[in-house]
Short mmCIF file of C-alpha atoms and ligand atoms in Angstrom, two decimals:
data_model
loop_
_atom_site.label_atom_id
_atom_site.label_comp_id
_atom_site.label_asym_id
_atom_site.label_seq_id
_atom_site.Cartn_x
_atom_site.Cartn_y
_atom_site.Cartn_z
CA MET A 97 22.51 -4.82 13.94
CA ALA A 98 19.50 -6.72 15.25
CA SER A 99 16.13 -5.57 13.99
CA ARG A 100 14.04 -3.99 16.69
CA VAL A 101 10.38 -4.90 17.01
CA LEU A 102 7.70 -3.15 19.07
CA ILE A 103 4.91 -5.49 20.20
CA VAL A 104 1.64 -3.72 21.01
CA GLU A 105 -0.54 -6.27 22.77
CA ASP A 106 -2.69 -6.15 25.90
CA GLU A 107 -2.80 -9.93 26.43
CA GLN A 108 0.30 -10.24 28.56
CA HIS A 109 0.71 -13.96 28.08
CA LEU A 110 0.64 -13.65 24.31
CA ALA A 111 2.88 -10.57 24.29
CA GLU A 112 5.53 -12.33 26.38
CA GLY A 113 5.38 -15.43 24.16
CA VAL A 114 5.94 -13.32 21.06
CA ARG A 115 8.75 -11.38 22.73
CA PHE A 116 10.46 -14.55 23.91
CA ASN A 117 10.36 -16.08 20.43
CA LEU A 118 11.54 -12.91 18.70
CA GLU A 119 14.49 -12.65 21.05
CA ALA A 120 15.29 -16.33 20.46
CA GLU A 121 15.43 -15.48 16.73
CA GLY A 122 17.92 -12.69 17.40
CA TYR A 123 15.58 -9.70 17.30
CA GLU A 124 15.32 -7.03 19.95
CA ALA A 125 11.76 -6.71 21.17
CA ASP A 126 9.80 -4.40 23.47
CA VAL A 127 6.22 -4.76 24.65
CA VAL A 128 3.65 -2.04 25.33
CA GLU A 129 0.04 -2.73 26.26
CA THR A 130 -1.86 0.22 24.83
CA GLY A 131 -2.09 2.16 21.61
CA GLU A 132 -1.31 5.36 23.46
CA ALA A 133 1.95 3.90 24.80
CA ALA A 134 2.84 2.68 21.31
CA LEU A 135 2.30 6.14 19.82
CA GLU A 136 4.45 7.66 22.53
CA ARG A 137 7.28 5.26 21.69
CA LEU A 138 6.96 5.58 17.94
CA LEU A 139 6.40 9.32 17.68
CA GLY A 140 8.82 10.35 20.41
CA ALA A 141 12.55 10.75 20.10
CA ALA A 142 12.91 7.32 21.77
CA PRO A 143 14.42 4.20 20.11
CA ARG A 144 13.84 3.62 16.44
CA TYR A 145 11.87 0.47 15.57
CA ASP A 146 12.16 -1.55 12.38
CA LEU A 147 8.73 -3.09 12.69
CA VAL A 148 5.57 -2.96 14.81
CA VAL A 149 3.33 -5.94 15.65
CA LEU A 150 0.05 -4.25 16.43
CA ASP A 151 -3.02 -5.84 17.99
CA VAL A 152 -6.34 -4.34 16.85
CA MET A 153 -8.46 -4.86 19.98
CA LEU A 154 -6.72 -2.75 22.61
CA PRO A 155 -8.03 -0.80 25.60
CA GLY A 156 -8.33 2.87 24.57
CA LYS A 157 -7.21 3.56 21.02
CA ASP A 158 -7.55 0.49 18.81
CA GLY A 159 -4.92 -0.70 16.33
CA PHE A 160 -6.64 0.89 13.32
CA ALA A 161 -6.56 4.30 15.06
CA VAL A 162 -2.92 3.80 16.02
CA VAL A 163 -1.75 2.99 12.50
CA SER A 164 -3.70 5.84 10.92
CA GLU A 165 -2.29 8.27 13.47
CA LEU A 166 1.23 7.03 12.73
CA ARG A 167 0.75 7.61 9.01
CA GLU A 168 -0.84 11.01 9.57
CA ARG A 169 2.18 11.98 11.64
CA ARG A 170 4.48 10.75 8.85
CA GLN A 171 5.83 7.77 10.75
CA PHE A 172 6.18 5.01 8.16
CA VAL A 173 7.57 2.10 10.18
CA PRO A 174 6.27 -1.23 8.77
CA VAL A 175 3.21 -2.37 10.71
CA LEU A 176 1.83 -5.91 10.92
CA ILE A 177 -1.62 -5.96 12.47
CA LEU A 178 -2.96 -8.87 14.48
CA THR A 179 -6.70 -9.03 14.18
CA ALA A 180 -9.09 -11.38 15.91
CA ARG A 181 -11.48 -10.46 13.14
CA GLY A 182 -9.90 -11.95 10.06
CA ARG A 183 -12.76 -10.93 7.81
CA PRO A 184 -11.55 -9.44 4.52
CA GLU A 185 -13.32 -6.15 5.33
CA ASP A 186 -11.30 -5.83 8.55
CA VAL A 187 -8.09 -6.77 6.77
CA LEU A 188 -8.66 -4.17 4.09
CA LYS A 189 -9.65 -1.62 6.72
CA GLY A 190 -6.25 -2.22 8.29
CA PHE A 191 -4.44 -1.80 4.99
CA ASP A 192 -6.47 1.28 4.25
CA ALA A 193 -5.42 2.76 7.60
CA GLY A 194 -1.80 2.22 6.54
CA ALA A 195 -0.85 -1.26 7.79
CA ASP A 196 1.62 -3.29 5.70
CA ASP A 197 0.64 -6.84 6.58
CA TYR A 198 -1.82 -8.67 8.80
CA LEU A 199 -2.32 -11.95 10.54
CA ALA A 200 -5.57 -13.32 11.95
CA LYS A 201 -5.64 -14.39 15.60
CA PRO A 202 -5.23 -16.92 17.02
CA MET A 203 -2.04 -17.45 15.05
CA GLU A 204 0.81 -19.93 15.13
CA LEU A 205 3.95 -18.27 16.49
CA ALA A 206 5.99 -19.84 13.68
CA ILE A 207 3.73 -18.17 11.11
CA LEU A 208 4.01 -14.83 12.89
CA LEU A 209 7.81 -15.10 12.89
CA ALA A 210 7.81 -15.97 9.19
CA ARG A 211 5.59 -12.98 8.40
CA ILE A 212 7.78 -10.63 10.45
CA GLY A 213 10.87 -11.93 8.63
CA GLY A 214 9.11 -11.51 5.29
CA LEU A 215 8.00 -7.96 6.02
CA LEU A 216 11.50 -6.96 7.14
CA ARG A 217 12.98 -8.50 3.99
CA ARG A 218 10.47 -6.71 1.78
CA THR A 219 11.35 -3.44 3.47
CA GLN A 220 15.05 -4.10 2.84
CA TRP A 221 14.30 -5.07 -0.74
CA LEU A 222 12.40 -1.86 -1.33
CA ARG A 223 15.42 -0.04 0.03
CA GLY A 224 17.78 -1.39 -2.61
CA PRO A 225 20.45 0.86 -4.10
CA ALA A 226 19.37 3.70 -6.40
CA ASP A 227 15.93 2.29 -6.72
CA ARG A 228 14.11 5.03 -8.55
CA TYR A 229 11.57 5.30 -11.28
CA THR A 230 10.84 8.44 -13.25
CA PHE A 231 7.91 9.11 -15.53
CA ALA A 232 6.25 12.28 -16.82
CA GLY A 233 8.19 14.54 -14.47
CA ARG A 234 7.47 12.40 -11.41
CA THR A 235 10.08 10.42 -9.54
CA ILE A 236 9.39 7.58 -7.15
CA ASP A 237 12.21 6.84 -4.78
CA PHE A 238 11.57 3.32 -3.49
CA ASP A 239 14.49 3.71 -1.10
CA ALA A 240 13.07 6.67 0.77
CA LEU A 241 9.43 5.74 -0.05
CA GLU A 242 9.04 9.19 -1.54
CA LEU A 243 7.31 10.53 -4.57
CA THR A 244 8.51 13.80 -6.02
CA VAL A 245 6.15 15.81 -8.22
CA GLY A 246 7.68 19.18 -9.14
CA ASP A 247 8.78 20.67 -5.84
CA ARG A 248 6.36 18.59 -3.80
CA VAL A 249 7.66 15.55 -1.94
CA LEU A 250 5.07 13.02 -0.73
CA HIS A 251 5.72 10.07 1.51
CA LEU A 252 4.32 6.67 0.50
CA THR A 253 3.43 3.78 2.78
CA LEU A 254 5.10 0.47 2.03
CA MET A 255 1.86 -0.87 0.52
CA GLU A 256 1.37 2.21 -1.65
CA ALA A 257 4.94 1.80 -2.90
CA ASN A 258 4.43 -1.94 -3.45
CA LEU A 259 1.24 -1.31 -5.38
CA LEU A 260 2.89 1.33 -7.57
CA ARG A 261 5.84 -0.94 -8.19
CA PHE A 262 3.52 -3.77 -9.17
CA LEU A 263 1.57 -1.62 -11.65
CA ILE A 264 4.72 0.03 -13.04
CA GLY A 265 6.29 -3.39 -13.57
CA ARG A 266 3.36 -4.19 -15.85
CA GLU A 267 3.37 -0.84 -17.68
CA GLY A 268 0.80 -0.72 -20.45
CA LYS A 269 -0.88 -3.96 -19.43
CA ALA A 270 -4.27 -4.37 -17.80
CA VAL A 271 -3.98 -5.80 -14.30
CA SER A 272 -6.95 -7.34 -12.51
CA ARG A 273 -7.97 -6.41 -8.98
CA LYS A 274 -7.67 -10.07 -8.07
CA ASP A 275 -4.03 -10.15 -9.23
CA VAL A 276 -3.32 -7.04 -7.20
CA LEU A 277 -4.88 -8.55 -4.08
CA GLU A 278 -2.95 -11.78 -4.50
CA GLN A 279 0.40 -10.41 -5.56
CA VAL A 280 0.60 -7.21 -3.54
CA TRP A 281 -1.41 -8.09 -0.44
CA GLY A 282 -1.04 -11.85 -0.45
CA LEU A 283 -4.81 -12.24 -0.02
CA HIS A 284 -6.23 -15.28 -1.75
CA GLU A 285 -9.74 -15.25 -0.37
CA ASP A 286 -12.78 -14.05 -2.22
CA THR A 287 -12.61 -10.49 -1.07
CA ASP A 288 -14.54 -7.43 -1.98
CA THR A 289 -11.88 -6.19 -4.37
CA ARG A 290 -13.43 -2.75 -4.62
CA ALA A 291 -11.55 -1.84 -1.45
CA ILE A 292 -8.42 -1.62 -3.59
CA ASP A 293 -10.04 1.30 -5.33
CA ASN A 294 -9.40 3.39 -2.18
CA PHE A 295 -5.68 2.92 -2.76
CA LEU A 296 -6.01 3.88 -6.40
CA VAL A 297 -7.92 7.03 -5.47
CA ARG A 298 -5.08 7.97 -3.14
CA LEU A 299 -2.33 7.19 -5.65
CA ARG A 300 -4.19 9.23 -8.29
CA ARG A 301 -4.29 12.20 -5.92
CA TYR A 302 -0.51 11.87 -5.70
CA ILE A 303 0.41 11.49 -9.34
CA GLU A 304 -2.43 12.67 -11.58
CA PRO A 305 -2.62 16.32 -12.69
CA ASP A 306 -6.42 15.90 -12.57
CA PRO A 307 -7.33 12.91 -10.35
CA SER A 308 -10.91 12.89 -11.64
CA ARG A 309 -9.60 12.27 -15.17
CA PRO A 310 -6.70 9.85 -14.65
CA ARG A 311 -4.21 9.43 -17.47
CA HIS A 312 -1.50 7.36 -15.73
CA LEU A 313 -3.53 5.08 -13.48
CA VAL A 314 -6.52 4.30 -15.63
CA THR A 315 -9.44 2.02 -14.84
CA VAL A 316 -9.94 -0.82 -17.30
CA ARG A 317 -13.65 -1.55 -17.22
CA GLY A 318 -14.52 -5.03 -16.02
CA VAL A 319 -10.86 -5.86 -15.37
CA GLY A 320 -8.92 -3.55 -13.10
CA TYR A 321 -6.23 -1.02 -13.87
CA ARG A 322 -3.48 -0.08 -16.27
CA PHE A 323 -0.44 2.07 -15.60
CA ILE A 324 0.61 4.29 -18.49
CA ALA A 325 3.90 6.15 -18.10
CA ASN A 326 3.48 8.34 -21.18
CA PRO A 327 -0.18 8.85 -22.10
CA ASP A 328 0.80 11.06 -25.05
CA GLY A 329 2.68 8.19 -26.61
CA GLN A 330 6.16 9.71 -26.51
CA SER A 331 8.75 7.56 -24.89
CA1 CA B 603 -6.18 -7.47 22.46
#
């Protein structure tokens, strides 16, 4: 079945160009011009979308507000934001709001198509069979993007899941913020890496018994972080 993409873009000319190219690649694509219309489509009972291409500068609600509202309302469709302001602070603001990827405008259509394909593949990859990880009474289901702690079930965004997967894959090893930015977010610029700390604070709230004294997601001074599955040393 063709993947279905919602394009949220108020520049009609650009929106139609993106739609035309997506359809030529075999996707189904719809266009809406405002954040409000996007929320209506994505939060209503209407068609399910596999991905959203979301402009930041929109009349009314901007893209950042749209993606945070989606996440607050537990709608976890992958979101690629298009920002005219490609400054790292804006990019990280988008990720912090719950976006999964970004592209700075003006962009090449070929690059946009490649990023959309990549994001859809990553989503599929995360949804591999029986893709679970259990540690210290917590289970992460990378298929459902859910974290189970006791009888609580929390939903993760794609980036939260990617970040956890990255740290878990390096269990016991110190990982630098720069590595995280490059490997998880694909950002290679000199960025204020402290913005990643917001994600860590959130993940600690999810998995740490006492988030102010982390035992699983510990800070390694001057380096970055270390994931420890069993802080008591039993394996
Ligand atoms: Ca715009």
